[in-house]
Short mmCIF file of C-alpha atoms in Angstrom, two decimals:
data_model
loop_
_atom_site.label_atom_id
_atom_site.label_comp_id
_atom_site.label_asym_id
_atom_site.label_seq_id
_atom_site.Cartn_x
_atom_site.Cartn_y
_atom_site.Cartn_z
CA MET A 1 24.57 -20.81 -12.64
CA LYS A 2 24.36 -17.02 -12.90
CA LEU A 3 21.23 -16.90 -10.72
CA ARG A 4 22.83 -19.21 -8.17
CA ASN A 5 25.94 -17.03 -8.02
CA ASN A 6 23.84 -13.89 -7.51
CA VAL A 7 21.91 -15.51 -4.66
CA ASN A 8 25.15 -16.69 -3.06
CA LEU A 9 26.56 -13.16 -3.35
CA LEU A 10 23.49 -11.67 -1.67
CA THR A 11 23.72 -14.26 1.09
CA PHE A 12 27.36 -13.37 1.65
CA ILE A 13 26.71 -9.61 1.59
CA CYS A 14 23.96 -9.85 4.17
CA LYS A 15 26.26 -11.67 6.59
CA SER A 16 28.65 -8.69 6.62
CA PRO A 17 28.23 -5.38 8.48
CA ILE A 18 28.37 -2.23 6.38
CA GLU A 19 31.83 -0.71 6.30
CA ASP A 20 32.31 2.76 7.75
CA ASP A 21 31.75 5.18 4.87
CA GLY A 22 31.75 8.39 6.90
CA ASP A 23 27.98 8.88 6.97
CA PRO A 24 26.59 9.62 10.45
CA ASP A 25 24.13 6.71 10.39
CA ILE A 26 26.80 3.99 10.20
CA GLY A 27 26.73 3.49 13.97
CA THR A 28 23.00 2.79 13.87
CA TRP A 29 23.40 0.22 11.10
CA THR A 30 26.31 -1.48 12.87
CA TYR A 31 24.41 -1.69 16.14
CA VAL A 32 21.24 -3.13 14.59
CA PHE A 33 23.19 -5.61 12.48
CA ASN A 34 25.33 -6.90 15.39
CA THR A 35 22.47 -6.92 17.89
CA TYR A 36 19.69 -8.53 15.87
CA PHE A 37 21.01 -10.00 12.60
CA LYS A 38 24.62 -11.04 13.12
CA ASP A 39 23.84 -14.74 12.67
CA ASP A 40 21.26 -14.24 9.92
CA ASN A 41 21.52 -14.25 6.13
CA TRP A 42 19.45 -13.18 3.14
CA TYR A 43 16.91 -15.93 3.79
CA SER A 44 16.55 -15.78 7.57
CA ALA A 45 16.67 -12.03 8.36
CA THR A 46 13.43 -10.07 8.38
CA TRP A 47 12.52 -8.93 4.90
CA LEU A 48 12.19 -5.24 5.73
CA PHE A 49 15.67 -5.16 7.26
CA THR A 50 17.17 -7.12 4.36
CA GLU A 51 15.75 -4.78 1.73
CA CYS A 52 16.84 -1.64 3.55
CA TYR A 53 20.27 -3.15 4.26
CA LEU A 54 20.78 -3.88 0.56
CA TYR A 55 20.13 -0.29 -0.53
CA ARG A 56 22.23 1.12 2.31
CA ARG A 57 25.08 -1.14 1.28
CA ILE A 58 24.79 -0.03 -2.36
CA HIS A 59 25.13 3.56 -1.18
CA SER A 60 28.17 2.63 0.90
CA MET A 61 29.94 1.16 -2.12
CA PHE A 62 29.82 4.56 -3.82
CA ALA A 63 30.30 6.64 -0.67
CA ARG A 64 33.70 5.04 -0.03
CA THR A 65 35.06 6.03 -3.46
CA LYS A 66 36.94 9.20 -4.27
CA HIS A 67 35.10 10.37 -7.36
CA TRP A 68 31.70 8.66 -7.08
CA ASN A 69 30.81 9.35 -3.44
CA ASP A 70 27.68 11.37 -4.24
CA TYR A 71 26.63 9.34 -7.28
CA ASP A 72 23.02 8.20 -7.62
CA PRO A 73 23.06 4.93 -9.60
CA PHE A 74 19.30 5.19 -10.11
CA PHE A 75 19.07 8.79 -11.32
CA ARG A 76 19.04 8.02 -15.04
CA GLN A 77 16.10 5.66 -14.59
CA LYS A 78 14.21 8.32 -12.63
CA GLU A 79 14.96 10.89 -15.31
CA ASP A 80 13.84 8.64 -18.16
CA THR A 81 10.63 7.69 -16.37
CA PHE A 82 9.74 11.32 -15.74
CA LYS A 83 10.29 12.12 -19.41
CA ALA A 84 8.00 9.22 -20.34
CA SER A 85 5.29 10.78 -18.15
CA TYR A 86 5.03 13.76 -20.51
CA ASN A 87 1.34 13.41 -21.42
CA ALA A 88 0.12 13.24 -17.82
CA ILE A 89 2.47 16.03 -16.70
CA ILE A 90 1.20 18.46 -19.33
CA GLU A 91 -2.45 17.59 -18.73
CA ILE A 92 -2.18 18.10 -14.98
CA ALA A 93 -0.21 21.35 -15.41
CA LYS A 94 -3.11 22.74 -17.46
CA ARG A 95 -5.68 21.65 -14.91
CA ILE A 96 -3.88 22.91 -11.82
CA ASP A 97 -3.44 26.32 -13.44
CA GLU A 98 -7.23 26.54 -13.64
CA LEU A 99 -8.01 24.92 -10.29
CA VAL A 100 -5.93 27.23 -8.12
CA TYR A 101 -8.10 30.14 -9.24
CA ILE A 102 -11.53 28.51 -8.81
CA PRO A 103 -12.94 29.57 -5.43
CA LYS A 104 -16.55 28.42 -5.72
CA LEU A 105 -18.98 26.34 -7.74
CA HIS A 106 -22.67 27.17 -8.02
CA ALA A 107 -25.61 24.81 -8.45
CA ASP A 108 -29.33 25.34 -7.95
CA ASN A 109 -28.65 28.86 -6.65
CA GLU A 110 -26.74 27.37 -3.71
CA GLU A 111 -23.08 28.11 -3.22
CA ILE A 112 -21.03 24.91 -2.92
CA ASN A 113 -17.44 24.96 -1.79
CA SER A 114 -15.40 23.40 -4.55
CA GLY A 115 -12.51 22.63 -2.20
CA ARG A 116 -13.73 19.15 -1.32
CA ILE A 117 -14.07 18.10 -4.95
CA ILE A 118 -10.64 19.40 -5.93
CA PHE A 119 -8.98 17.98 -2.82
CA HIS A 120 -10.39 14.53 -3.53
CA GLU A 121 -9.16 14.58 -7.12
CA LEU A 122 -5.66 15.88 -6.35
CA VAL A 123 -5.15 13.40 -3.51
CA ARG A 124 -6.16 10.56 -5.81
CA ILE A 125 -3.60 11.76 -8.36
CA SER A 126 -1.01 11.82 -5.59
CA LEU A 127 -2.09 8.33 -4.51
CA TRP A 128 -2.06 6.62 -7.89
CA GLY A 129 1.13 8.37 -8.91
CA ASN A 130 2.68 5.69 -6.73
CA SER A 131 1.80 3.19 -9.46
CA THR A 132 5.17 4.00 -10.99
CA ASP A 133 7.64 2.42 -8.58
CA LEU A 134 10.96 1.75 -10.27
CA SER A 135 12.10 -0.81 -7.71
CA LEU A 136 9.21 -3.05 -8.81
CA LEU A 137 8.75 -2.06 -12.47
CA THR A 138 12.10 -2.73 -14.08
CA ASN A 139 11.39 -3.09 -17.79
CA LEU A 140 8.45 -0.94 -18.84
CA SER A 141 8.12 0.78 -22.20
CA TYR A 142 7.08 4.43 -22.55
CA GLU A 143 3.63 3.20 -23.59
CA ASP A 144 3.35 1.08 -20.44
CA ILE A 145 4.29 4.03 -18.24
CA ASN A 146 1.72 6.28 -19.88
CA LYS A 147 -0.96 3.65 -19.21
CA LEU A 148 0.03 3.55 -15.54
CA GLN A 149 -0.14 7.32 -15.35
CA ASP A 150 -3.39 7.96 -17.20
CA MET A 151 -4.78 10.42 -14.66
CA GLY A 152 -7.92 11.61 -16.43
CA THR A 153 -10.95 12.21 -14.22
CA LYS A 154 -12.81 9.23 -15.68
CA LYS A 155 -9.86 6.95 -14.96
CA LEU A 156 -9.63 8.21 -11.39
CA GLU A 157 -13.32 7.51 -10.86
CA GLU A 158 -12.82 3.96 -12.15
CA LEU A 159 -9.95 3.46 -9.72
CA GLU A 160 -12.10 4.60 -6.78
CA LYS A 161 -13.53 1.10 -6.38
CA ASN A 162 -10.01 -0.24 -5.87
CA ILE A 163 -9.43 1.88 -2.76
CA LEU A 164 -10.08 -0.73 -0.08
CA VAL A 165 -10.11 1.74 2.81
CA ASN A 166 -10.97 5.33 1.98
CA ASP A 167 -10.68 7.87 4.80
CA LEU A 168 -10.36 10.78 2.38
CA GLU A 169 -13.55 12.41 3.62
CA LYS A 170 -12.26 12.25 7.21
CA ALA A 171 -9.03 13.88 6.10
CA TRP A 172 -10.91 16.56 4.17
CA ASN A 173 -13.13 17.40 7.14
CA TYR A 174 -10.06 17.73 9.32
CA ILE A 175 -8.12 19.92 6.86
CA SER A 176 -11.10 22.17 6.17
CA GLU A 177 -11.52 22.75 9.92
CA HIS A 178 -7.81 23.54 10.41
CA ARG A 179 -7.01 25.95 7.59
CA ASN A 180 -3.80 27.91 7.15
CA SER A 181 -1.72 25.37 9.06
CA ARG A 182 1.44 23.30 8.64
CA ILE A 183 1.37 20.06 6.63
CA ASP A 184 4.24 17.58 6.27
CA ILE A 185 4.66 15.07 3.44
CA ILE A 186 6.96 12.08 3.91
CA LEU A 187 7.87 11.59 0.27
CA ASP A 188 8.03 8.35 -1.66
CA ASN A 189 8.92 8.20 -5.36
CA ALA A 190 10.62 10.90 -7.39
CA GLY A 191 9.46 11.78 -10.90
CA PHE A 192 5.75 11.69 -11.63
CA GLU A 193 4.70 10.90 -8.08
CA LEU A 194 6.72 13.82 -6.69
CA TYR A 195 5.16 15.98 -9.40
CA GLY A 196 1.72 14.96 -8.12
CA ASP A 197 2.75 15.84 -4.57
CA LEU A 198 3.89 19.28 -5.74
CA VAL A 199 0.59 19.82 -7.56
CA LEU A 200 -1.37 18.96 -4.41
CA SER A 201 0.85 21.27 -2.35
CA ASP A 202 0.39 24.11 -4.85
CA TRP A 203 -3.36 23.91 -4.47
CA LEU A 204 -3.28 23.54 -0.67
CA ILE A 205 -1.21 26.71 -0.32
CA GLN A 206 -3.10 28.71 -2.96
CA SER A 207 -6.43 27.75 -1.41
CA GLY A 208 -5.38 28.63 2.13
CA TYR A 209 -5.58 25.13 3.58
CA ALA A 210 -1.84 25.15 4.30
CA LYS A 211 0.44 28.04 5.18
CA GLU A 212 3.58 25.91 4.94
CA ILE A 213 4.36 22.42 3.68
CA TYR A 214 7.46 20.44 4.66
CA PHE A 215 8.74 17.86 2.16
CA HIS A 216 10.78 15.07 3.78
CA ALA A 217 13.18 13.45 1.31
CA LYS A 218 15.62 10.55 1.67
CA LYS A 219 19.23 11.44 2.47
CA ILE A 220 20.61 8.82 0.06
CA PRO A 221 19.45 6.98 -3.10
CA TRP A 222 16.88 4.52 -1.78
CA PHE A 223 14.74 1.73 -3.22
CA VAL A 224 15.64 2.92 -6.73
CA SER A 225 13.02 5.64 -7.14
CA ASP A 226 12.67 7.32 -3.73
CA THR A 227 13.04 11.10 -3.69
CA THR A 228 16.36 12.61 -2.65
CA PRO A 229 17.07 16.35 -2.28
CA ASN A 230 18.78 16.21 -5.67
CA ASP A 231 15.64 14.73 -7.26
CA PHE A 232 13.55 17.52 -5.74
CA ASN A 233 15.83 20.26 -7.05
CA TRP A 234 16.13 18.55 -10.43
CA ILE A 235 12.38 18.46 -11.03
CA LEU A 236 12.09 22.19 -10.33
CA GLN A 237 14.86 22.91 -12.83
CA THR A 238 13.32 20.54 -15.37
CA LEU A 239 9.92 22.22 -15.23
CA GLN A 240 11.66 25.47 -16.19
CA SER A 241 13.75 23.90 -18.93
CA GLU A 242 13.17 24.66 -22.61
CA ASP A 243 14.91 21.49 -23.71
CA PHE A 244 13.67 18.60 -21.56
CA PHE A 245 10.22 18.15 -23.15
CA LEU A 246 11.27 18.88 -26.73
CA SER A 247 7.87 18.07 -28.22
CA ALA A 248 5.98 20.46 -25.93
CA SER A 249 4.31 23.45 -27.54
CA GLU A 250 4.99 26.98 -26.32
CA ILE A 251 1.60 27.03 -24.59
CA GLU A 252 2.36 23.75 -22.82
CA LYS A 253 5.75 25.03 -21.71
CA SER A 254 4.07 28.16 -20.37
CA PHE A 255 1.83 26.05 -18.11
CA LEU A 256 4.88 24.25 -16.74
CA LYS A 257 6.72 27.51 -16.15
CA LYS A 258 3.79 29.14 -14.38
CA PHE A 259 3.54 26.12 -12.13
CA SER A 260 7.27 26.01 -11.39
CA ASN A 261 7.33 29.78 -10.78
CA ARG A 262 4.69 29.37 -8.08
CA LEU A 263 6.72 26.57 -6.51
CA GLN A 264 9.85 28.72 -6.50
CA TYR A 265 7.90 31.54 -4.88
CA TYR A 266 6.79 29.19 -2.10
CA ILE A 267 10.37 28.08 -1.56
CA ASP A 268 11.69 31.64 -1.51
CA ASN A 269 9.04 32.61 1.04
CA SER A 270 9.47 29.54 3.28
CA GLN A 271 6.08 28.13 2.42
CA LEU A 272 7.56 25.02 0.82
CA ILE A 273 10.45 23.62 2.83
CA LEU A 274 12.63 20.69 1.79
CA THR A 275 14.23 18.67 4.57
CA SER A 276 15.78 15.23 5.00
CA ASP A 277 16.87 13.00 7.86
CA TYR A 278 18.84 9.77 8.08
CA PHE A 279 16.02 8.19 10.07
CA TRP A 280 14.00 7.75 6.88
CA THR A 281 16.74 5.44 5.55
CA SER A 282 17.46 3.70 8.84
CA PRO A 283 16.74 0.02 9.62
CA TYR A 284 14.06 1.04 12.14
CA SER A 285 10.30 1.02 11.71
CA TYR A 286 8.44 4.22 12.50
CA TRP A 287 7.34 2.80 15.84
CA HIS A 288 10.86 3.84 16.94
CA LEU A 289 10.68 7.39 15.58
CA ALA A 290 10.49 9.15 18.95
CA GLU A 291 13.35 7.20 20.53
CA GLN A 292 15.68 7.05 17.53
CA ALA A 293 15.09 10.55 16.11
CA PRO A 294 13.67 12.64 18.97
CA ASN A 295 14.33 15.99 17.27
CA LEU A 296 12.61 14.84 14.08
CA TYR A 297 9.66 13.50 16.06
CA ALA A 298 9.34 16.71 18.07
CA ASP A 299 9.31 18.71 14.84
CA LEU A 300 6.65 16.47 13.25
CA CYS A 301 4.49 16.95 16.34
CA LYS A 302 4.28 20.63 15.39
CA SER A 303 2.53 19.66 12.17
CA ASN A 304 -1.22 19.77 11.74
CA LEU A 305 -1.12 16.77 9.39
CA VAL A 306 1.64 14.33 8.38
CA ILE A 307 1.06 12.57 5.06
CA PHE A 308 3.00 9.34 4.54
CA LYS A 309 3.33 8.41 0.88
CA GLY A 310 3.81 4.99 -0.65
CA ASP A 311 4.32 1.34 0.15
CA LEU A 312 7.60 1.38 2.08
CA ASN A 313 6.50 4.21 4.36
CA TYR A 314 3.30 2.25 5.03
CA ARG A 315 5.21 -0.91 5.85
CA LYS A 316 7.42 0.99 8.27
CA LEU A 317 4.38 2.66 9.85
CA VAL A 318 2.81 -0.72 10.67
CA TYR A 319 6.15 -2.39 11.54
CA ASP A 320 5.82 -4.68 8.50
CA CYS A 321 4.13 -7.23 10.74
CA ASN A 322 1.87 -10.09 9.72
CA TRP A 323 -1.21 -8.32 11.06
CA GLU A 324 -4.71 -9.63 10.60
CA THR A 325 -6.06 -7.52 7.77
CA THR A 326 -8.94 -6.37 10.01
CA THR A 327 -6.53 -4.89 12.59
CA PRO A 328 -7.45 -1.21 13.10
CA PHE A 329 -4.96 1.20 11.52
CA LYS A 330 -4.68 3.02 14.86
CA ASP A 331 -3.47 -0.16 16.56
CA ALA A 332 -1.03 -1.04 13.78
CA ILE A 333 0.83 2.29 13.94
CA GLY A 334 1.30 1.93 17.69
CA PRO A 335 3.09 4.88 19.34
CA LEU A 336 2.38 7.21 16.43
CA ALA A 337 -1.28 7.01 17.43
CA SER A 338 -1.01 6.71 21.20
CA MET A 339 1.93 8.87 22.31
CA LYS A 340 0.99 12.24 23.79
CA GLY A 341 1.48 14.92 21.17
CA SER A 342 1.46 12.55 18.18
CA PRO A 343 0.21 14.39 15.07
CA PRO A 344 -2.68 13.45 12.78
CA ILE A 345 -1.54 10.99 10.11
CA LEU A 346 -2.81 10.36 6.59
CA THR A 347 -1.31 7.52 4.58
CA LEU A 348 -1.65 7.22 0.79
CA ARG A 349 -0.51 3.78 -0.31
CA THR A 350 -0.93 1.53 -3.31
CA CYS A 351 -0.53 -2.04 -2.08
CA LYS A 352 2.77 -3.64 -3.18
CA ALA A 353 3.62 -5.87 -0.23
CA ASP A 354 1.73 -8.52 1.68
CA VAL A 355 0.79 -6.41 4.69
CA VAL A 356 -2.36 -4.34 4.97
CA VAL A 357 -4.60 -3.36 7.89
CA GLY A 358 -7.94 -1.71 8.50
CA LEU A 359 -9.99 -3.82 6.09
CA GLU A 360 -13.59 -4.79 6.70
CA GLU A 361 -14.33 -8.37 7.67
CA GLY A 362 -14.52 -10.60 4.59
CA THR A 363 -12.54 -8.33 2.25
CA GLU A 364 -9.41 -10.48 2.34
CA VAL A 365 -11.35 -13.68 1.63
CA ARG A 366 -13.26 -12.08 -1.25
CA LEU A 367 -10.18 -10.69 -2.95
CA THR A 368 -8.01 -13.76 -2.42
CA ALA A 369 -10.61 -15.98 -4.05
CA ASN A 370 -10.16 -14.16 -7.36
CA GLU A 371 -6.74 -12.49 -7.20
CA LYS A 372 -3.98 -14.26 -5.31
CA ASP A 373 -1.65 -11.29 -5.76
CA TRP A 374 -4.06 -8.54 -4.68
CA MET A 375 -1.90 -7.49 -1.73
CA TYR A 376 1.14 -6.65 -3.84
CA SER A 377 -0.05 -6.14 -7.44
CA GLY A 378 -0.39 -2.34 -7.11
CA LYS A 379 -3.99 -2.57 -8.31
CA TYR A 380 -5.46 -1.77 -4.90
CA ALA A 381 -4.84 1.06 -2.46
CA VAL A 382 -5.65 2.35 1.00
CA ILE A 383 -6.18 5.89 2.25
CA GLN A 384 -6.10 5.78 6.04
CA PHE A 385 -6.39 8.59 8.57
CA ASN A 386 -5.68 8.76 12.29
CA ILE A 387 -6.45 11.83 14.37
CA GLY A 388 -3.35 11.58 16.57
CA ASN A 389 -3.16 12.42 20.27
CA LYS A 390 -2.52 16.14 20.59
#
């Protein structure tokens, strides 16, 4: 009976437009609802719209209150999950402190640029950090979370075979040829994944591959674990805190402080810029970016590389359509590949929904034969790059 009542409630909610809560995006939501989904319900509306609508409505419930209008109902979960990531956080803090000061490797009397090796490893950490997605993982223990976030080099090498499309070398060649430029990251999860994004950014700036990095956060609490400006500011404060990781040694705390001090320096010197826009929490796919958020699109076109993180961003990039899995990534992202001025795009996504493109012929058949849930289990990933149309 309880399950039936919950389903009936969701069906009722999704037949109602969102009440005006004072946020500037309410007109967009009202228009889309009345134009495309007025006669739909939880079962008949498109799944991407339904999911986004649910989280926007949750925000509206708080936004219309007097004392809870800026409350994040998911913050405590994000905080607890970050605390449970302690082992991986400390280990990576130690490693990044060493990596930012390693300019070259030498072998057989030939000088080899270490940048490619480090870039590959840090991007893979940023990719698999998406394994912790609180909207999908609702009841994990600390031990379970640590298993998900075991980011040792050996583990990363084992996971390499689960990257179904790997354009990392293409991305590296592009970045190494366009040093000291602007990079944008469309953020996904807060907590450990955001930490991995900050680690990658630290190295990119220190190594001269980026002169400035823009972090694009969600305006409102979104899909449980997505990064908001408050989450971004909180993680910086936490890395400086003496009390958050109580079991950390003084040496371990020093690594965290050195890392957070570098981040604060970047922020103070406009090398790391936090921004947010209501488009990222709109009902529209990213095919509509230029028409629905022209100023945002024009700004992204100034970037030398736009990195889209995570499953939801990927789904919105490819319009969440039922593409053939062999459809080229360039075709699936539509205007973001073909419009004049569109920037280069790199997507880092662990697969958690039944849409994926760019696979080789036969991959879908092979995986489906052994793992029916391969598209959405989080076990597999794609790293896909498109050069843009500048």
